[in-house]
Coordinates of C-alpha atoms and ligand atoms in Angstrom, one line a residue:
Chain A
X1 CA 77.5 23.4 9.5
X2 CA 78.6 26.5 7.7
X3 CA 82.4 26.6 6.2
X4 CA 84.5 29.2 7.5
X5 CA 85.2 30.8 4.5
X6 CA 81.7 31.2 3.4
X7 CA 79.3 34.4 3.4
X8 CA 76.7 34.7 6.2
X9 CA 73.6 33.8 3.9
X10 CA 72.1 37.3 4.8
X11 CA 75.1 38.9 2.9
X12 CA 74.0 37.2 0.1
X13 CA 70.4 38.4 0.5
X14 CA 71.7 42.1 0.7
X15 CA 74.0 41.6 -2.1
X16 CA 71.1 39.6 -4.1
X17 CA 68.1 42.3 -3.2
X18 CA 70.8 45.5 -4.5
X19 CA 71.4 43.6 -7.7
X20 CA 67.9 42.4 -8.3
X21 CA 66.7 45.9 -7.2
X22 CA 68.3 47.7 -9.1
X23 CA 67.9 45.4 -12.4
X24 CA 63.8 45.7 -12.1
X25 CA 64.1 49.4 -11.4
X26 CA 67.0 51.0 -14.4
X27 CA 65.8 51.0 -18.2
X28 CA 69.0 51.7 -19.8
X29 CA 70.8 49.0 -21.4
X30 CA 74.1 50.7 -20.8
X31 CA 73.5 50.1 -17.0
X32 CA 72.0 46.8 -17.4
X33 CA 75.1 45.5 -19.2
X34 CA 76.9 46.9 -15.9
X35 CA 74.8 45.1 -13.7
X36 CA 75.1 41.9 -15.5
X37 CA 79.0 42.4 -15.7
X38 CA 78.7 42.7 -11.5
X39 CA 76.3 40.0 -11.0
X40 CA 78.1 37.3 -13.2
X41 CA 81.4 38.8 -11.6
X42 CA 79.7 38.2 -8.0
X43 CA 78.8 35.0 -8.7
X44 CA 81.3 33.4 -10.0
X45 CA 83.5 34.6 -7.1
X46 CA 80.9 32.5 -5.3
X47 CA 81.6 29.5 -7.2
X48 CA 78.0 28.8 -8.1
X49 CA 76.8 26.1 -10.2
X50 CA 75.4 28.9 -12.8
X51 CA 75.5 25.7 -15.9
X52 CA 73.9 23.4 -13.5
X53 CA 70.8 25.9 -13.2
X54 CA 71.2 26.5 -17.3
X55 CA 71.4 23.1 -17.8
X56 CA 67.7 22.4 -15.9
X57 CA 66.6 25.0 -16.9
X58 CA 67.2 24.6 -20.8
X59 CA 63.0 23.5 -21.4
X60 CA 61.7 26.8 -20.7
X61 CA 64.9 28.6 -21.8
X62 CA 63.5 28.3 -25.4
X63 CA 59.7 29.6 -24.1
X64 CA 61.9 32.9 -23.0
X65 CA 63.6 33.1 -25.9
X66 CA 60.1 32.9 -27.5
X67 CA 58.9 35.4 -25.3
X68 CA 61.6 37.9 -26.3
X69 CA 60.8 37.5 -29.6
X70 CA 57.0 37.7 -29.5
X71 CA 57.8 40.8 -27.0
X72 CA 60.2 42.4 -29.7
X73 CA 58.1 41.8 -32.5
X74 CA 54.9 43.7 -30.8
X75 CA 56.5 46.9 -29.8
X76 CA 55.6 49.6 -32.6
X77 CA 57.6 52.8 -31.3
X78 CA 60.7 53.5 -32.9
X79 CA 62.4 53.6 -36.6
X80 CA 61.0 50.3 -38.5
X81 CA 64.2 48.3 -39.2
X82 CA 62.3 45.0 -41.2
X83 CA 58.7 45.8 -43.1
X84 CA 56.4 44.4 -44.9
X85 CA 54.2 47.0 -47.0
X86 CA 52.8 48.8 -44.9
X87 CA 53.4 46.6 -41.7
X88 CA 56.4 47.4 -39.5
X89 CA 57.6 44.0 -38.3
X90 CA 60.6 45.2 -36.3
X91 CA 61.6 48.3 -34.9
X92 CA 64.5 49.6 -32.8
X93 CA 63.0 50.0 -29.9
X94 CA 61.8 46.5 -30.3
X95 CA 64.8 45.1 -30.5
X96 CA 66.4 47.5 -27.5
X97 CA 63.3 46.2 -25.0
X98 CA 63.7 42.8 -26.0
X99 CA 67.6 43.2 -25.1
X100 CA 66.9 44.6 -21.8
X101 CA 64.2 41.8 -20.9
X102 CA 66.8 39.2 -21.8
X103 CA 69.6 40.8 -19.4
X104 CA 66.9 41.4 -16.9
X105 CA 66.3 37.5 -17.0
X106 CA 69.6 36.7 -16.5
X107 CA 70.6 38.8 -14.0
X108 CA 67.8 37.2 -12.2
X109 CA 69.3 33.7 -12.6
X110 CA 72.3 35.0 -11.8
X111 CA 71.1 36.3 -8.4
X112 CA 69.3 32.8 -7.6
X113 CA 72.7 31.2 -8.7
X114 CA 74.1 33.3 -5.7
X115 CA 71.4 32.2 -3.4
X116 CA 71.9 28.7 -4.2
X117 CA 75.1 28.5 -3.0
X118 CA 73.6 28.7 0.8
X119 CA 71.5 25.8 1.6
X120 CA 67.6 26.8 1.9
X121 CA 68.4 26.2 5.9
X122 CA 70.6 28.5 5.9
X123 CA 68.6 31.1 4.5
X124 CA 65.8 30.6 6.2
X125 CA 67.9 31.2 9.3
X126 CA 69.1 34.4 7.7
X127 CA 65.4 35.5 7.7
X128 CA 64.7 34.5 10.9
X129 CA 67.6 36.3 12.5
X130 CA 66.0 39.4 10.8
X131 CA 63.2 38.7 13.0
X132 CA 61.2 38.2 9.8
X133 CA 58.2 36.3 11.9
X134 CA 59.2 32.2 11.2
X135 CA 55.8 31.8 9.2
X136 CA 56.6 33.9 6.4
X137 CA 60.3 33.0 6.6
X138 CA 58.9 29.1 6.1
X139 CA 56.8 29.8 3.7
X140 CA 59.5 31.3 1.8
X141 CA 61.7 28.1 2.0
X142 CA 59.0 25.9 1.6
X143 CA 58.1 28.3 -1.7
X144 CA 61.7 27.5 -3.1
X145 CA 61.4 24.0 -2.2
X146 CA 58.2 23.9 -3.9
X147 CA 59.3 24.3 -7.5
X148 CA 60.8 21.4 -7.8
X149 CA 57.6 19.8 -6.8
X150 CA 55.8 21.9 -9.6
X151 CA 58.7 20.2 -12.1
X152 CA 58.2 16.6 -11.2
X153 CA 54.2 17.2 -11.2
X154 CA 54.5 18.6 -14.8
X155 CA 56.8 15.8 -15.8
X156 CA 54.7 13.4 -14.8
X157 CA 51.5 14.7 -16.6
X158 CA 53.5 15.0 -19.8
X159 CA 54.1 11.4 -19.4
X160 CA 50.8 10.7 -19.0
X161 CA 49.8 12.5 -21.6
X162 CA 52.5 10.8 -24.2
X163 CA 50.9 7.4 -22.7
X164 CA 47.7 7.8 -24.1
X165 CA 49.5 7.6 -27.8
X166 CA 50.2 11.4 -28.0
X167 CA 53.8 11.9 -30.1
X168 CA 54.6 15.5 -28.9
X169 CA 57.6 15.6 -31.5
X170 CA 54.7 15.8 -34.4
X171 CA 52.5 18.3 -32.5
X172 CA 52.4 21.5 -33.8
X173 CA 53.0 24.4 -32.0
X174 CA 49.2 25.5 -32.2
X175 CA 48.3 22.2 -30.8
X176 CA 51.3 22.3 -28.0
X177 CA 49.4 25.5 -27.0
X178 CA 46.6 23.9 -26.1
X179 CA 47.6 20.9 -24.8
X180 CA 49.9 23.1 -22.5
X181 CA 47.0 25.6 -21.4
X182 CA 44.7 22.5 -20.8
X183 CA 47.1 21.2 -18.2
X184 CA 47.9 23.8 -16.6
X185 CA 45.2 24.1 -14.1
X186 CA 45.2 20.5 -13.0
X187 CA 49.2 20.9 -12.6
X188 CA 48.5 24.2 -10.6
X189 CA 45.6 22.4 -8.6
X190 CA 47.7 19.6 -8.0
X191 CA 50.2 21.8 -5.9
X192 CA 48.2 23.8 -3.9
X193 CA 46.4 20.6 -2.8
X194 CA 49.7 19.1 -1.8
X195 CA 50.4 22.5 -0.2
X196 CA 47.3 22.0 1.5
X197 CA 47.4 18.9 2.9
X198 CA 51.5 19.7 3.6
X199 CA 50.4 22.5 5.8
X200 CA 47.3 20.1 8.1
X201 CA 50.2 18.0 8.5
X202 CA 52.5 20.9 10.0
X203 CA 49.9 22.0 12.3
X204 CA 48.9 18.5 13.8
X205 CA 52.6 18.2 14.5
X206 CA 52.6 21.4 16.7
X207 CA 53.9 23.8 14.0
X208 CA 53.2 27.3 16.0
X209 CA 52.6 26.1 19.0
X210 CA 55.0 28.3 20.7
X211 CA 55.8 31.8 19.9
X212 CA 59.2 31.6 19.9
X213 CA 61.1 29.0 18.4
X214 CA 64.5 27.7 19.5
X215 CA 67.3 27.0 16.9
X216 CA 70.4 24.8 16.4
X217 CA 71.9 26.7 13.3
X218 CA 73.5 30.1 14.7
X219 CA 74.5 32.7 12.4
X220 CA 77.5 35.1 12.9
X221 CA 78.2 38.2 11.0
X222 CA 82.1 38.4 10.7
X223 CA 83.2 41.4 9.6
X224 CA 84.0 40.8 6.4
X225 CA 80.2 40.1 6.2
X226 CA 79.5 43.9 7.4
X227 CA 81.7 45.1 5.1
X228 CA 80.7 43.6 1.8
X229 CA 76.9 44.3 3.2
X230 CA 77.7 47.6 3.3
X231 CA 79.6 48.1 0.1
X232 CA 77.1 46.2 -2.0
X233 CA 74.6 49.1 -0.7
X234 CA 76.6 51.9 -1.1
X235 CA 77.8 50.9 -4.7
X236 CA 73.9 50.6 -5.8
X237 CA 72.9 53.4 -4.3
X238 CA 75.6 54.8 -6.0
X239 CA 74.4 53.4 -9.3
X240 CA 71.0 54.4 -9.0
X241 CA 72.2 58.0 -8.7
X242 CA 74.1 58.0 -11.6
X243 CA 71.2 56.1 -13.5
X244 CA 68.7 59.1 -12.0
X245 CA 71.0 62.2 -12.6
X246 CA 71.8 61.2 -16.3
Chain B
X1 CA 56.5 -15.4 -29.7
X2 CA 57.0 -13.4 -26.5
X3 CA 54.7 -10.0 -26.2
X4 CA 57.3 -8.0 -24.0
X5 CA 60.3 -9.9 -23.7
X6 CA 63.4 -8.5 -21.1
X7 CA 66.7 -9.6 -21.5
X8 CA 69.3 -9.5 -18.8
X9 CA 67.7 -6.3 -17.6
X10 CA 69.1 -4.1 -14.7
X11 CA 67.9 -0.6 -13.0
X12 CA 69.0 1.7 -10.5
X13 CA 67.3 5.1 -10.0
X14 CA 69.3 8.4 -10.8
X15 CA 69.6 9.2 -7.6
X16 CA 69.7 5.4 -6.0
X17 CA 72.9 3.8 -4.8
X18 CA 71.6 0.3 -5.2
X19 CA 70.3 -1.5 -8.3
X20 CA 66.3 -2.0 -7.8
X21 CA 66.1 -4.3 -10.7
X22 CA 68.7 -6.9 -10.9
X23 CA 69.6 -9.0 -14.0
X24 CA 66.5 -9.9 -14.7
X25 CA 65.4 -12.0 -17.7
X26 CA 61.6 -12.6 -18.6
X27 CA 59.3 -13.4 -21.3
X28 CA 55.5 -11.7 -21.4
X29 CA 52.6 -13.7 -23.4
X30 CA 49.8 -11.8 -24.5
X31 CA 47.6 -15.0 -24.1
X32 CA 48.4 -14.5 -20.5
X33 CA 47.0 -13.0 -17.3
X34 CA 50.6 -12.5 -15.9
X35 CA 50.3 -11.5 -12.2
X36 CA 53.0 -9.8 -10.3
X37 CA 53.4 -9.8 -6.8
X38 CA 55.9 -8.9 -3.6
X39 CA 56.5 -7.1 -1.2
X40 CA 56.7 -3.5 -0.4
X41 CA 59.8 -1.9 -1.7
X42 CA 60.5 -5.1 -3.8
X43 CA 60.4 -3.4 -6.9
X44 CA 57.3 -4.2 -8.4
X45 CA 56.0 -1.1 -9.8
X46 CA 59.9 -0.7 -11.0
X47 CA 60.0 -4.1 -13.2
X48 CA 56.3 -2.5 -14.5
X49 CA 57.6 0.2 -15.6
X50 CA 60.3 -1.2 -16.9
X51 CA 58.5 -3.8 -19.2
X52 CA 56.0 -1.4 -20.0
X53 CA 58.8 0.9 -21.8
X54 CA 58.4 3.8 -19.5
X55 CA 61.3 3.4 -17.6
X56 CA 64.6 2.4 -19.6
X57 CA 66.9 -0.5 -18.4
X58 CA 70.7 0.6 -17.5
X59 CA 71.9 -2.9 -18.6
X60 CA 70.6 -5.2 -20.8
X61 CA 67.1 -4.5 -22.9
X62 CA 63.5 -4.4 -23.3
X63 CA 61.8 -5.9 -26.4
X64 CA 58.2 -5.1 -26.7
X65 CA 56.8 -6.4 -30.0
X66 CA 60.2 -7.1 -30.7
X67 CA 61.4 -3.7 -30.5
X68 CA 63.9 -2.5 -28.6
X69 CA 61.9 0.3 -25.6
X70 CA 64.8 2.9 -26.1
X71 CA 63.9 3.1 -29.4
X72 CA 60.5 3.5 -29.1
X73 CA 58.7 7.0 -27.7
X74 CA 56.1 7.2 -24.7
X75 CA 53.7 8.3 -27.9
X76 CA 54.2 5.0 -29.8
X77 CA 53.9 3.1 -26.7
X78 CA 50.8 4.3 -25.4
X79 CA 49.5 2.9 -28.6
X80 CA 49.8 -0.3 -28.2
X81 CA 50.0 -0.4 -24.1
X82 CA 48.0 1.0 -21.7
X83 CA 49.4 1.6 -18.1
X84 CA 47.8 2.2 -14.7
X85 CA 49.9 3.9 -12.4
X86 CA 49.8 3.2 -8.5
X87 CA 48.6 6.3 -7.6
X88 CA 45.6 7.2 -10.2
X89 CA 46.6 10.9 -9.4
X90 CA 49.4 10.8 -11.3
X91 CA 47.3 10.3 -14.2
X92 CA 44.3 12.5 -14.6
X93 CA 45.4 15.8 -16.4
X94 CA 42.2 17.7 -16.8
X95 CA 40.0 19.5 -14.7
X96 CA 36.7 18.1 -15.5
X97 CA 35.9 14.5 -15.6
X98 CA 34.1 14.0 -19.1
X99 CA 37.3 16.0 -20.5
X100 CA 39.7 13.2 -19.7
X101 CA 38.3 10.6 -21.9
X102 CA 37.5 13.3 -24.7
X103 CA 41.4 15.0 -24.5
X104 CA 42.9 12.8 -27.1
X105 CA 40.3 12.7 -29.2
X106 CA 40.0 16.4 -29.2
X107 CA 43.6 17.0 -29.3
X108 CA 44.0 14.9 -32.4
X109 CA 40.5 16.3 -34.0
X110 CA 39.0 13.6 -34.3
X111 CA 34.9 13.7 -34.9
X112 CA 33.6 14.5 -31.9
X113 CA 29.9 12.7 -32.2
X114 CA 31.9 9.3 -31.6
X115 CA 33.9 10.6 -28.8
X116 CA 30.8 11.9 -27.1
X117 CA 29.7 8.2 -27.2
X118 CA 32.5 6.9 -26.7
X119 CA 32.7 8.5 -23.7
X120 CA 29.1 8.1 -22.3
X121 CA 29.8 4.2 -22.6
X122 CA 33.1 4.4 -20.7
X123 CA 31.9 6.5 -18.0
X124 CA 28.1 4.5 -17.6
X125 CA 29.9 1.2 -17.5
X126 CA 32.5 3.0 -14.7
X127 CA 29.8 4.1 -13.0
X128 CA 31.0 8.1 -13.2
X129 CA 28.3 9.3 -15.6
X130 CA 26.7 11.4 -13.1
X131 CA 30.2 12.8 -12.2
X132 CA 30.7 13.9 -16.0
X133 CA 30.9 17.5 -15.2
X134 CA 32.9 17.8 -11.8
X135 CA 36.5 18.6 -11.2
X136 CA 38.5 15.5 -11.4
X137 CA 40.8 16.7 -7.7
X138 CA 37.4 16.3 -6.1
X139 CA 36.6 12.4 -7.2
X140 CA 37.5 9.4 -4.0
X141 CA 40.6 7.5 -4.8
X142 CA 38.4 4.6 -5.9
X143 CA 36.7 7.0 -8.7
X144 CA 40.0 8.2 -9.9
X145 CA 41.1 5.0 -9.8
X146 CA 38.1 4.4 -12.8
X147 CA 38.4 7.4 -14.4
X148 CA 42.1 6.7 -15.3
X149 CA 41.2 2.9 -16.3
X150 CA 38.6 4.3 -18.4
X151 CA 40.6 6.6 -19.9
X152 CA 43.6 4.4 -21.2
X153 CA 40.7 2.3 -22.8
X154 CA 39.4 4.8 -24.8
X155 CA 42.7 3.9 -26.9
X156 CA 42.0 0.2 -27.2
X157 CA 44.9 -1.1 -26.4
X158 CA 46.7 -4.6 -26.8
X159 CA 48.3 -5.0 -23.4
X160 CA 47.4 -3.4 -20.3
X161 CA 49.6 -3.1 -17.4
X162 CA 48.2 -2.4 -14.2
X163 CA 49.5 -1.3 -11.4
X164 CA 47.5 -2.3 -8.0
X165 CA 44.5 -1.9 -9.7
X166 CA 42.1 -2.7 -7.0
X167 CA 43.2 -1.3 -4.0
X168 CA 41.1 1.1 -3.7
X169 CA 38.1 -0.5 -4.9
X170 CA 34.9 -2.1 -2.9
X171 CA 33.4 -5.3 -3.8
X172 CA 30.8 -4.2 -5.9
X173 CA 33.3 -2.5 -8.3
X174 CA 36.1 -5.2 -8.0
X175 CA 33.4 -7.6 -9.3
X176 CA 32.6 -5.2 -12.1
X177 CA 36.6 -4.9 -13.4
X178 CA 37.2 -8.7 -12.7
X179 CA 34.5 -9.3 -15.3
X180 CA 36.0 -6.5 -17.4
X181 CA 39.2 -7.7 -17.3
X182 CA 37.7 -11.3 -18.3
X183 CA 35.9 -9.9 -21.4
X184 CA 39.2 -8.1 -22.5
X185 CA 41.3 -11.2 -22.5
X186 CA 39.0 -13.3 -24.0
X187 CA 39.3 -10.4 -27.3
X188 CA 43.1 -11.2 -27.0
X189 CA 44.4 -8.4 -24.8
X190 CA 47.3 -9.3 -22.7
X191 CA 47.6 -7.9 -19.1
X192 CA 50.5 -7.7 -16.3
X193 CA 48.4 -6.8 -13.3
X194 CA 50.7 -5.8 -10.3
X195 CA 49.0 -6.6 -6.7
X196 CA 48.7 -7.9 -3.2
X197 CA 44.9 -8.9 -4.1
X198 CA 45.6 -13.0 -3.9
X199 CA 41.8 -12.8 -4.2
X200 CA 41.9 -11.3 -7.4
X201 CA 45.2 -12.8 -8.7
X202 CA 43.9 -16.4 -8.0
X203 CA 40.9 -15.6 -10.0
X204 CA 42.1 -14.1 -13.1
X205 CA 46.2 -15.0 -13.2
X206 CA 47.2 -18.2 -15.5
X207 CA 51.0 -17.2 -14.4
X208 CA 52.5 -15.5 -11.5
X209 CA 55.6 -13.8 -10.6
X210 CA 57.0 -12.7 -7.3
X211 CA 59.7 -10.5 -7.1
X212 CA 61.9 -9.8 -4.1
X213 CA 64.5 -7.3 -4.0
X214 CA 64.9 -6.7 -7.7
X215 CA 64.8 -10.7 -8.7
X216 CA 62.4 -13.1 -9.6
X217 CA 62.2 -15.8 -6.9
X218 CA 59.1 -17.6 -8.3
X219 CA 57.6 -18.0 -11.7
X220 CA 54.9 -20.2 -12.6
X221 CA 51.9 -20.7 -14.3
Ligands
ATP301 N1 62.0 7.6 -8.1 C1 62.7 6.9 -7.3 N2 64.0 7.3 -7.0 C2 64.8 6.5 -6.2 N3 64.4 5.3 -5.7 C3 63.2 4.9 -5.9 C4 62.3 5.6 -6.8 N4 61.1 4.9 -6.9 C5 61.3 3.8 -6.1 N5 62.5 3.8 -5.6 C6 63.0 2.7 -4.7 O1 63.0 1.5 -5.5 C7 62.6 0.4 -4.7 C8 61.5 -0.4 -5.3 O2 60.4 0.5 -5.5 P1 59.0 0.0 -6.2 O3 58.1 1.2 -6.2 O4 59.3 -0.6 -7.5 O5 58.5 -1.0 -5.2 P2 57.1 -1.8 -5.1 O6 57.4 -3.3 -5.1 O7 56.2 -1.3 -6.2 O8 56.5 -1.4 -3.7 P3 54.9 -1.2 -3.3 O9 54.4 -2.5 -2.9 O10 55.0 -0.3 -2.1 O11 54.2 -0.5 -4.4 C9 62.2 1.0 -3.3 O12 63.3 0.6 -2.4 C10 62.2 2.5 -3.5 O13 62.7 3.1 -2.4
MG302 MG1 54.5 -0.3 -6.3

C-alpha cells in the first residue's frame, strides 16, 4: 500500500527523466554542477538511501574512477597542463571532460536513488497506467530486478575462481584484466539463460493470455503530484533554454 | 590430529532469522571417507561450506590444518581443498570446455605443454574429450557435473568436499567416480562427500553424519 504522504511513482519518473535528460544532453560544467545541486536536493527531500546504493556499489566505484582517469588522460585538445617531452599527459580539457563524466555519473545515481524509493511494483504500475503496453512495462521491472541476479552470479564465479587456489590480492592488474574479460561471457550467458528459461516459465503460467490485465495496486494523482510534474518540466525546459541561448 | 576441526560453531544467513547451523562441534580425519547426510533443508550443504572455509562461522571457529578459516583466503584454501558445489553451474566460468581445466594454469603462466596433457588425461578419464571444444552452458547436468570435478583436480588437492556428487550421474559414470574416489583415498586424500546416495555412502563411507535442523543427531563410523 502506498503512504499518504508519498509521490505517485510516475512523479518520480517525470522528475527522474527531466533530470537525467537534461544531464546526458548539456556539456557545460557550470550547468551540470546545477543539476547535481537539484538532483541531490531532490533526493534527499525524498529521503533516499543514497549511502546504501554507495555503499554496494563501492566495487565498481573504483573501475569509474579508473575510467575517468584513463578517459582524462586520452583527451589531447586543450593547453597541456602535465608533460613529458614531447608527450602531453594531461590537458585542460582532459581534466574538464573527465569532471563532467564524473557529475554525469552521479547525477545518474542520484536519479535511481529517487526511483528506489518507490517499490519496483509501484513503478511498474506507473508504466502501466501510462498505458505503456504490460510487456515492456515487465520487462522493465524484471530488467531492474535482474541486476541483482547479474551481482550474485558474478560473486559466485569470483568464488569459484579463488577456489581453484587463485589469490586475487597478488594478481596484477594486467592479469585481473584477463581474468575479468574471460568471465565475462559465461557471467553474461549465465543471465540470459536464466532470463530464458524465467520467461518459458511466465508463458506456461498464462502470462499474456488476456489482453488486458486487471490490477489490485491503483494509482492516484493528487494534486500535489500534477503540480510538482509540471514544475519539474517547466524548470528544465527552462534550463535547457538558458543552456541553448548562452 | 584432526584435518578440519569445528569448534562450537554456529551460522545464520545475512538475511535468515534462524540459526541454520547450531553449536556444532566436530572433528574431520583425512584417513576418512566422512559421509554427510539429512534431509532437505537440514543444512547440509551449510555445515559444508562451513567446514570447507567458504562460509565463516558467526560463533565459535573453524580450524582447518589448524588454522583458524577467517584467517585464511578462498585462494589459500582452494589449495589445499577442493569443493563441489550442488549445482555444477555455479562453478564452470569459461565458455569452452577444454578452457576450464587450462584457466589456472594459464592464468598463473604456467608451461602450457603440461597443461595440455594434463588436461587431455582429465577430460579422457571424464569422458568429455570429444566435448573439448564446445561451450560449457550447452553440456547435461551430469557432464557439468564432470567437468567441475575434473577441474578442482587439476589442483591436486588434499581434501575434497563434495557436495551431492552423484545426483546427476548414471551407473556407468557413478561406477567410474566410486573407483576414482577409491584410488584418491588410498594416495591419502581426505573427502566429506554430502548425499542422499545410501548406495554410494555404504560403499565408500568409514564414518557418517546426519544432520537435522542445524545439529548432528548421529555420528558414527
Ligand atoms: N543463501 C541463503 N540465505 C538464506 N537462507 C539460506 C541460504 N541458503 C540456504 N538457506 C537456508 O538454510 C537452510 C539449510 O540449507 P542447506 O542448503 O544447507 O540445506 P541442505 O541440507 O543442503 O538441503 P538439500 O538437501 O536440499 O541440499 C534452509 O532452510 C535454507 O532455506
Ligand atoms: Mg544441499
Amino acid at each position: 500500500m502506498m503512504k499518504d504522504r508519498a509521490l505517485d511513482p510516475r512523479t518520480k519518473l517525470i522528475i527522474v527523466m527531466s533530470i537525467s535528460s537534461l544531464s546526458v544532453f548539456i556539456r557545460e560544467p557550470k550547468y551540470l554542477i546545477a543539476i547535481l545541486v537539484i538532483a541531490l536536493f531532490v533526493s534527499k527531500m525524498m529521503k533516499s538511501e543514497i549511502f546504501m546504493i554507495l555503499k554496494k556499489l563501492r566495487r565498481i566505484l573504483s573501475l569509474f574512477m579508473a575510467m575517468v582517469l584513463i578517459q582524462s588522460l586520452f583527451i589531447k585538445g586543450g593547453n597541456p597542463i602535465i608533460a613529458l617531452g614531447e608527450i602531453t599527459l594531461l590537458t585542460d580539457v582532459g581534466i574538464l571532460r573527465a569532471l563532467e563524466f564524473l557529475i554525469r555519473i552521479s547525477i545518474i545515481l542520484l536519479s535511481a536513488s529517487i526511483l528506489m524509493t518507490s517499490s519496483s511494483r509501484e513503478l511498474l504500475q506507473g508504466l502501466i497506467e501510462w498505458r505503456i503496453p504490460y510487456e515492456i512495462a515487465f520487462m522493465v521491472s524484471v530488467g531492474i530486478r535482474f541486476l541483482p541476479l547479474l551481482r550474485e552470479e558474478i560473486e559466485d564465479t569470483l568464488t569459484a575462481v579463488q577456489l581453484r587456489g587463485i589469490d586475487m590480492e597478488k594478481l596484477t592488474l594486467k592479469e585481473k584484466i584477463h581474468l575479468y574479460s574471460n568471465i565475462f561471457t559465461p557471467v553474461v550467458t549465465g543471465a540470459i539463460l536464466k532470463s530464458q528459461s524465467l520467461s518459458i516459465a511466465m508463458e506456461s503460467r498464462g502470462f499474456r493470455a488476456y489482453n488486458h490485465r486487471t490490477s489490485y495496486l491503483k494509482l492516484r494523482m493528487k494534486a500535489r503530484d500534477y503540480l510538482i510534474s509540471s514544475f519539474s518540466i517547466l524548470v528544465s525546459i527552462l534550463i535547457a533554454c538558458l543552456y541553448i541561448l548562452r | 590430529m584432526a584435518y578440519i576441526e569445528a569448534r562450537k560453531m554456529s551460522f545464520t544467513y545475512p538475511k535468515g532469522k534462524r540459526p541454520v547451523i547450531n553449536d556444532i562441534s566436530i572433528k574431520v580425519f583425512q584417513k576418512d571417507i566422512t559421509a554427510i547426510t539429512g534431509h532437505n533443508g537440514g543444512g547440509k550443504t551449510t555445515l559444508g561450506k562451513l567446514l570447507g572455509g567458504i562460509l565463516k562461522p558467526l560463533n565459535g571457529s573453524v580450524l582447518i590444518c589448524g588454522r583458524n578459516s577467517k584467517d585464511l583466503s578462498l585462494g589459500q584454501i582452494g589449495k589445499k581443498i577442493g569443493y563441489l558445489f550442488q549445482n555444477p553451474s555455479r562453478q564452470i566460468f569459461t565458455s569452452k570446455v577444454e578452457e576450464e581445466i587450462l584457466f589456472i594454469s594459464r592464468l598463473k603462466k604456467q608451461p602450457m605443454t603440461r597443461a595440455q596433457r594434463e588436461m587431455e588425461e582429465i577430460l579422457r578419464f571424464f569422458d568429455l574429450y570429444c566435448k573439448k571444444d564446445e561451450y560449457t552452458f550447452n553440456l547435461s547436468y551430469g557432464e557439468k557435473q564432470r567437468l567441475a570435478l575434473g577441474a578442482i583436480l587439476v589442483n591436486r588437492p588434499e581434501f575434497l568436499i563434495l557436495d551431492e556428487p552423484t545426483t546427476g550421474l548414471d551407473k556407468l559414470r557413478k561406477d567410474t567416480l566410486s573407483e576414482y574416489l577409491i584410488e584418491l583415498n588410498s594416495k591419502g586424500v581426505g573427502m566429506i562427500i554430502i548425499s542422499h546416495d545410501m548406495d554410494f555412502i555404504n560403499t565408500h563411507a568409514s564414518r557418517r553424519i546426519e544432520v537435522e535442523g542445524g545439529r548432528i543427531i548421529y555420528d558414527e563410523r
